[in-house]
PDB file of C-alpha atoms in Angstrom:
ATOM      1  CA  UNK A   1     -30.996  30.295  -8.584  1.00 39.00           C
ATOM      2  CA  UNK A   2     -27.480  29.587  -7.280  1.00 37.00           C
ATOM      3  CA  UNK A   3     -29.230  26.762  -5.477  1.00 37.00           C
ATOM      4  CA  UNK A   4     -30.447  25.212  -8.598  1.00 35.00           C
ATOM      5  CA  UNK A   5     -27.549  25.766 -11.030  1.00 33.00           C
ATOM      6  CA  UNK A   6     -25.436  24.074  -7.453  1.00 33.00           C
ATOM      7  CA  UNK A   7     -27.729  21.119  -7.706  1.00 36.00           C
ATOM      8  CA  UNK A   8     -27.487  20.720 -10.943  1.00 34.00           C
ATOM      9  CA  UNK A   9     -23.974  20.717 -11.421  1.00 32.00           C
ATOM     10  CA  UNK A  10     -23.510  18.037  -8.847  1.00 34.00           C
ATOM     11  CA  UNK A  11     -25.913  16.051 -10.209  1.00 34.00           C
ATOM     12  CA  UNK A  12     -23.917  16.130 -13.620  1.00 32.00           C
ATOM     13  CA  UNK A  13     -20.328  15.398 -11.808  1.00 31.00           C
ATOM     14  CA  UNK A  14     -21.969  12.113  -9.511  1.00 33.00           C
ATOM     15  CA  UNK A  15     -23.285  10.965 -12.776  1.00 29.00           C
ATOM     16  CA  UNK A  16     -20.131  11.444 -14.726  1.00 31.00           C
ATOM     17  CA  UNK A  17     -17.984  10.118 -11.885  1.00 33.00           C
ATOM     18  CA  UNK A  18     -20.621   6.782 -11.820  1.00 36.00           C
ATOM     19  CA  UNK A  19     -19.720   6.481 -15.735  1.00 36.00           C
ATOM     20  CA  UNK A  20     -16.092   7.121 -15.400  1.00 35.00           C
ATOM     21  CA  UNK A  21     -15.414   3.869 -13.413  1.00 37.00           C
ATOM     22  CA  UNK A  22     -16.059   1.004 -15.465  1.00 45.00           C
ATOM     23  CA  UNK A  23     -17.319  -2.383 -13.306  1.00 55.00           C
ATOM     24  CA  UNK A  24     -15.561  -5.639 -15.044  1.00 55.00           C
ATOM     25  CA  UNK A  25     -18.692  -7.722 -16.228  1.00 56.00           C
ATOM     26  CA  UNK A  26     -18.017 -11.617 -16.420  1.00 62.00           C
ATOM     27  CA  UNK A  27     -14.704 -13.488 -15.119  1.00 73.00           C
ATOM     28  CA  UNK A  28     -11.532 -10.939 -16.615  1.00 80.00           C
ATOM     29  CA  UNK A  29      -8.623 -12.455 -18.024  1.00 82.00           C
ATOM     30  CA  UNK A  30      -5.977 -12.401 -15.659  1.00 91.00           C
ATOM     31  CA  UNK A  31      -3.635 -15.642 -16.053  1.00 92.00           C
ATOM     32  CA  UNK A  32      -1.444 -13.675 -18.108  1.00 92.00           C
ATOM     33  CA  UNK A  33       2.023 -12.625 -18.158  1.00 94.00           C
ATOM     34  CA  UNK A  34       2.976  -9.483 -17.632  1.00 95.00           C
ATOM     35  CA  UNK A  35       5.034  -5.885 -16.896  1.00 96.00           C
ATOM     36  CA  UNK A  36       4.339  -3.429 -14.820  1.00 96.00           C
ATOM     37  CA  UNK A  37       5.657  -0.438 -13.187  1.00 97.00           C
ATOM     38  CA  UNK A  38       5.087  -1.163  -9.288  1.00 97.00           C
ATOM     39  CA  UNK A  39       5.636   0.501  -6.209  1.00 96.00           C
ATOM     40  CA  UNK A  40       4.942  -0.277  -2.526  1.00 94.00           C
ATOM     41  CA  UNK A  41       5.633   1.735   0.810  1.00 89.00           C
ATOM     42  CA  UNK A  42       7.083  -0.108   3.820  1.00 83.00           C
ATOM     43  CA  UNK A  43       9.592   0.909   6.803  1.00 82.00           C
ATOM     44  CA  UNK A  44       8.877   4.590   5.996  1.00 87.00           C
ATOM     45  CA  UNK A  45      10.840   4.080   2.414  1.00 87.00           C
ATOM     46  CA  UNK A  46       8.885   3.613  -0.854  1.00 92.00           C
ATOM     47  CA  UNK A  47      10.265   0.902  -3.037  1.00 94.00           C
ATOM     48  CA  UNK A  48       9.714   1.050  -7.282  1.00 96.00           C
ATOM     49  CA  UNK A  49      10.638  -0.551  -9.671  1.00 96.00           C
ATOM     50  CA  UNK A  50       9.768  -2.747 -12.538  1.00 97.00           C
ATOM     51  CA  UNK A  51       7.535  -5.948 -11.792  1.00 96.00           C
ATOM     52  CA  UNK A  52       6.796  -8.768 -14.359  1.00 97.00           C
ATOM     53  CA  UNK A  53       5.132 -11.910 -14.280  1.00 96.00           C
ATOM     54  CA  UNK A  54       7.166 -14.267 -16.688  1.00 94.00           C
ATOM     55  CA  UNK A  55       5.208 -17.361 -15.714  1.00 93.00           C
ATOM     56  CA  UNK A  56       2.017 -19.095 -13.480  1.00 92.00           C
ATOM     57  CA  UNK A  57       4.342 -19.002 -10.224  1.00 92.00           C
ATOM     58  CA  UNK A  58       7.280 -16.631 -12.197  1.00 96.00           C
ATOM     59  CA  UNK A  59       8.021 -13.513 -10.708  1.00 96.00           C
ATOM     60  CA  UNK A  60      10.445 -10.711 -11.037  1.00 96.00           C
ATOM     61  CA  UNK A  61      10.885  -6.975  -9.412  1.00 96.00           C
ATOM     62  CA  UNK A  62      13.959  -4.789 -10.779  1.00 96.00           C
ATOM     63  CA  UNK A  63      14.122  -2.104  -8.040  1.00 96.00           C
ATOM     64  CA  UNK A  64      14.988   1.369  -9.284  1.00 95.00           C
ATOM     65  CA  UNK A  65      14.201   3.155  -6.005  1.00 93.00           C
ATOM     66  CA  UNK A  66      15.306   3.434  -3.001  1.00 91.00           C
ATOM     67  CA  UNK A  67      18.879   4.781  -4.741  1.00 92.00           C
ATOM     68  CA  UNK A  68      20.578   2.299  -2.250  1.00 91.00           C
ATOM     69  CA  UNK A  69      18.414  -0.750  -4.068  1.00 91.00           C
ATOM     70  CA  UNK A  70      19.125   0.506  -7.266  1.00 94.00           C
ATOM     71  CA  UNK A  71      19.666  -2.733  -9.368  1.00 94.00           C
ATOM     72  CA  UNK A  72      18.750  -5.158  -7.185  1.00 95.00           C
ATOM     73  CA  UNK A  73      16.355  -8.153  -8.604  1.00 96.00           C
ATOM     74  CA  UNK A  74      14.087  -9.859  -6.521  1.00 95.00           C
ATOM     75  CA  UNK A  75      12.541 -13.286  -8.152  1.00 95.00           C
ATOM     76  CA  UNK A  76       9.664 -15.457  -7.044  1.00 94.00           C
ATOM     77  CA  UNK A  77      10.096 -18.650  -8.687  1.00 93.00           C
ATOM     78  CA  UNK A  78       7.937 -21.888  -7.705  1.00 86.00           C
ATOM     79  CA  UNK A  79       7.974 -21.629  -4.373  1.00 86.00           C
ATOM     80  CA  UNK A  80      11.752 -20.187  -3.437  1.00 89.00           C
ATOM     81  CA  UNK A  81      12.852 -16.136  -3.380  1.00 92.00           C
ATOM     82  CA  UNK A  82      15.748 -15.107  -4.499  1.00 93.00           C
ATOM     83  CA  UNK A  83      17.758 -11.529  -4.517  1.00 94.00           C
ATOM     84  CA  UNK A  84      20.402 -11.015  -7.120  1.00 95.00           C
ATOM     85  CA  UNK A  85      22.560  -7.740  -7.726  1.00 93.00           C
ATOM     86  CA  UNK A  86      26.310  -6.949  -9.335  1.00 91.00           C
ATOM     87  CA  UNK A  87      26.396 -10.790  -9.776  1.00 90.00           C
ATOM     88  CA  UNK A  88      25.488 -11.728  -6.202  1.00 91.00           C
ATOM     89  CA  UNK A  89      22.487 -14.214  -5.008  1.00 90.00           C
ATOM     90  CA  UNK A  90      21.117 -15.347  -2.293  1.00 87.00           C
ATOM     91  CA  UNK A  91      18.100 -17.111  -1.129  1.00 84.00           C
ATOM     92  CA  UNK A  92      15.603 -16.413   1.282  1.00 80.00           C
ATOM     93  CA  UNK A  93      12.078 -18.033   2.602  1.00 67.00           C
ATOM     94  CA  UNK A  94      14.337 -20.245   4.436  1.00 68.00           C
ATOM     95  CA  UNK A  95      11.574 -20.678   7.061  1.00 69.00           C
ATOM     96  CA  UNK A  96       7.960 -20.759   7.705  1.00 67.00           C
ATOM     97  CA  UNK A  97       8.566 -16.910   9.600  1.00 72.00           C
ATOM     98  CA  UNK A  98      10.176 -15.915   6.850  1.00 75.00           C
ATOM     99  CA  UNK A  99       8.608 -14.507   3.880  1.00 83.00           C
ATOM    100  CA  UNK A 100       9.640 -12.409   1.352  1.00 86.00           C
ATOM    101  CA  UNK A 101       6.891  -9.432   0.609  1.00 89.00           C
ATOM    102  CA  UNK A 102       6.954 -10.741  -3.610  1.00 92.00           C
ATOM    103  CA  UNK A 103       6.017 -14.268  -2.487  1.00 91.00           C
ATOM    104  CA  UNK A 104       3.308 -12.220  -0.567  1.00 92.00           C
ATOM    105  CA  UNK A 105       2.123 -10.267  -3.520  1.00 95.00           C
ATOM    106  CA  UNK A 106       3.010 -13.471  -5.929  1.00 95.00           C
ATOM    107  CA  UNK A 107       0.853 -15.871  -4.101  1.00 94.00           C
ATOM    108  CA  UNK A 108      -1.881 -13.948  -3.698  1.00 95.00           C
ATOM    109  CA  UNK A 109      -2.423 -13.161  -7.281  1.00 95.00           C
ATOM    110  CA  UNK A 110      -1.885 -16.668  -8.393  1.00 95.00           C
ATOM    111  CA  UNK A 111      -4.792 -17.377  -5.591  1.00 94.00           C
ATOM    112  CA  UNK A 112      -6.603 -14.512  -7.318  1.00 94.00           C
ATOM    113  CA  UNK A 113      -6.311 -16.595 -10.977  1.00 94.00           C
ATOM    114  CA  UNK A 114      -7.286 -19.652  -9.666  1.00 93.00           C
ATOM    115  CA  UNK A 115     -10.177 -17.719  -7.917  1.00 91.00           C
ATOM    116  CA  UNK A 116     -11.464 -15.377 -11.084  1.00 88.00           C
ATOM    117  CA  UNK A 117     -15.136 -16.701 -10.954  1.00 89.00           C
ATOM    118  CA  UNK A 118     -15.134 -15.201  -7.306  1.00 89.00           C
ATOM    119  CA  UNK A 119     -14.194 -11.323  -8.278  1.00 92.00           C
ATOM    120  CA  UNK A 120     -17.147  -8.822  -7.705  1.00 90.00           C
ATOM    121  CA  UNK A 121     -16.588  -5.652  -9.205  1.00 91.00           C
ATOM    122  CA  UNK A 122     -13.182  -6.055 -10.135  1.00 92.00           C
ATOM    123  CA  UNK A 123     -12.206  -7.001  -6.387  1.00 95.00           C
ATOM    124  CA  UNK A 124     -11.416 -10.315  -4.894  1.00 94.00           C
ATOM    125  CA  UNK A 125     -10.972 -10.798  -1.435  1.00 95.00           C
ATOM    126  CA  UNK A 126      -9.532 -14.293  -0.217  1.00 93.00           C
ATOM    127  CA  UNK A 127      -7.253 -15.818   2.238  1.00 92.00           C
ATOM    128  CA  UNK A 128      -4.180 -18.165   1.371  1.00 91.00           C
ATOM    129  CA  UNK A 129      -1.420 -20.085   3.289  1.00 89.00           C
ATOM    130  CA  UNK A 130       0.068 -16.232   3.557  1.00 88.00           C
ATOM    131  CA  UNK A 131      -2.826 -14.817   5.924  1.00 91.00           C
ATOM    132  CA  UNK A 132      -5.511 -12.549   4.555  1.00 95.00           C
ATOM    133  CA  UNK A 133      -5.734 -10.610   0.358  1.00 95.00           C
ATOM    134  CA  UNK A 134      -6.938  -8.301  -1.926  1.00 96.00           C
ATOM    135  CA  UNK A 135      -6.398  -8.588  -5.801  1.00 96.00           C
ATOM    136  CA  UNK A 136      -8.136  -4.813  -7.351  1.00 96.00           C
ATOM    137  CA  UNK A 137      -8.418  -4.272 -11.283  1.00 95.00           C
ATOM    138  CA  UNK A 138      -8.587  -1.016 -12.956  1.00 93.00           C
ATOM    139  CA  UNK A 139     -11.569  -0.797 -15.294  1.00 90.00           C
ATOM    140  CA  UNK A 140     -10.164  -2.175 -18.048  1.00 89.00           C
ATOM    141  CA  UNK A 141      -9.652  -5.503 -16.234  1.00 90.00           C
ATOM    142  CA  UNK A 142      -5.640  -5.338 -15.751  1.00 93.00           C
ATOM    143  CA  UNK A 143      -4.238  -6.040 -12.177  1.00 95.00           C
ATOM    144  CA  UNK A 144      -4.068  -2.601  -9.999  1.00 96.00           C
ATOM    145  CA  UNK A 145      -3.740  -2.958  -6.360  1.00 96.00           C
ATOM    146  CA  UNK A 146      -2.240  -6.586  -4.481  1.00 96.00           C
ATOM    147  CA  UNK A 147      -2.509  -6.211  -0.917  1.00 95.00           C
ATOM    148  CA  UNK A 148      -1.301  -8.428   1.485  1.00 94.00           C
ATOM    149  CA  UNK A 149       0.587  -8.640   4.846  1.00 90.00           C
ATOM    150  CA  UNK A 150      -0.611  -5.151   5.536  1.00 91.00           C
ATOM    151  CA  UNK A 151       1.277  -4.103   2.363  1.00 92.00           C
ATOM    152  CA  UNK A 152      -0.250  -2.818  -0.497  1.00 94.00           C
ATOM    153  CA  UNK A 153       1.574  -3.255  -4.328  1.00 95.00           C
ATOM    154  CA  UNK A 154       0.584  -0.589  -6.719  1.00 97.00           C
ATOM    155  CA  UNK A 155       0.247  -1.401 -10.782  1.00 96.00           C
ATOM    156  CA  UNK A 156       0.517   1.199 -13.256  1.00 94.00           C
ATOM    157  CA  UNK A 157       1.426   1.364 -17.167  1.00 93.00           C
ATOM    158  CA  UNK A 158       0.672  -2.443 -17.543  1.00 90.00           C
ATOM    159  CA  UNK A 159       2.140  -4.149 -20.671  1.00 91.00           C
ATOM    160  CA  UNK A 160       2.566  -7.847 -21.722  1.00 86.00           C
ATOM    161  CA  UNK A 161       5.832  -9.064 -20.821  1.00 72.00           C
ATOM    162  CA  UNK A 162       8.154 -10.138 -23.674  1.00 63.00           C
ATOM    163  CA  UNK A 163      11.145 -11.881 -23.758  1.00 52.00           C
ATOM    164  CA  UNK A 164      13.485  -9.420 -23.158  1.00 44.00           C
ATOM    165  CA  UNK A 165      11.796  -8.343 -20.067  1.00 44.00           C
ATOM    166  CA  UNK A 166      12.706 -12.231 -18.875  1.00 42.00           C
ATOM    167  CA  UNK A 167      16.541 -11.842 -19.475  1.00 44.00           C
ATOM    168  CA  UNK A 168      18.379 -10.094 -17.247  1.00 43.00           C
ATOM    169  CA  UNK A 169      20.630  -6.911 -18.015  1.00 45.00           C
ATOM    170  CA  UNK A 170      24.108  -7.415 -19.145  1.00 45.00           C
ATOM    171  CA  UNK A 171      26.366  -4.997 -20.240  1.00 45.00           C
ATOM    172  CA  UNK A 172      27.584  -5.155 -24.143  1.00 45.00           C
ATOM    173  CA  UNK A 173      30.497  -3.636 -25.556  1.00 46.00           C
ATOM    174  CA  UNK A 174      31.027  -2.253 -29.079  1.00 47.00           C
ATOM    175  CA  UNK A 175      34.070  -2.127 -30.534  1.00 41.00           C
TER     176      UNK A 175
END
């Protein structure tokens, strides 16, 4: 008896679990801009923050962790990187060996839009000037996972982006 009621139940949770994620039918919409909270682990630190994509090629990251990072914006902007904080900027992707991890994660979702017809299952895998990537959607067809150079950017709490997003922070005083 405890054999068949065993059975049974597991039958019921693989079915449930088959229902619960949703496969993206036909090409998903995803030249869109949007906000996102992101997060990615690298050097033994994990780095959050806020991630929007303003623009085709139009990227920003707020960082709100590591504490140390705290502020700092990192933009991918056709074709050039730059890192802004307390009024500060600089420039980077100066060379062909280096690359800045958004233009990683930037390019590779642009390749991803101009791919769509090529996602199975909400996954495309494809290869760009940048080596080797992975675009993943959640089931209701937003972006999820961006993987590449052996990193891996995590989506959550997906939103359009709006034009206040696109500005950056500055301080007001009332009087």
């Amino acid at each position: 008896m405890k054999r068949i009621i065993a059975g049974i139940l597991t039958a019921a949770v693989m079915t449930f679990s088959a229902c619960s994620s949703a496969s993206i039918t036909g090409k998903p919409d995803i030249d869109r801009t949007f906000s996102a909270k992101a997060s990615v682990a690298a050097g033994g630190e994990v780095i959050s923050g806020q991630l929007c994509r303003t623009a085709d090629n139009c990227w920003t990251f707020t960082l709100n962790e590591p504490y140390a990072l705290e502020g700092l914006t990192v933009s991918f902007c056709d074709g050039k990187t730059t890192f802004s904080m307390l009024g500060y900027e600089c420039e980077t992707d100066f060379s062909d060996s280096a690359v800045s991890a958004i233009k990683l994660f930037a390019e590779a979702y642009e390749s991803a839009v101009d791919n769509k017809d090529r996602f199975e299952n909400g996954v495309l895998e494809g290869s760009n000037e940048n080596g080797a990537f992975t675009v993943t959607l959640d089931g209701n067809g937003n972006p999820a996972i961006i993987s590449a150079g052996g990193f891996s950017l995590k989506l959550s709490e997906l939103s359009e982006a709006t034009d206040t997003e696109e500005q950056s922070d500055e301080l007001i005083l009332l009087e």
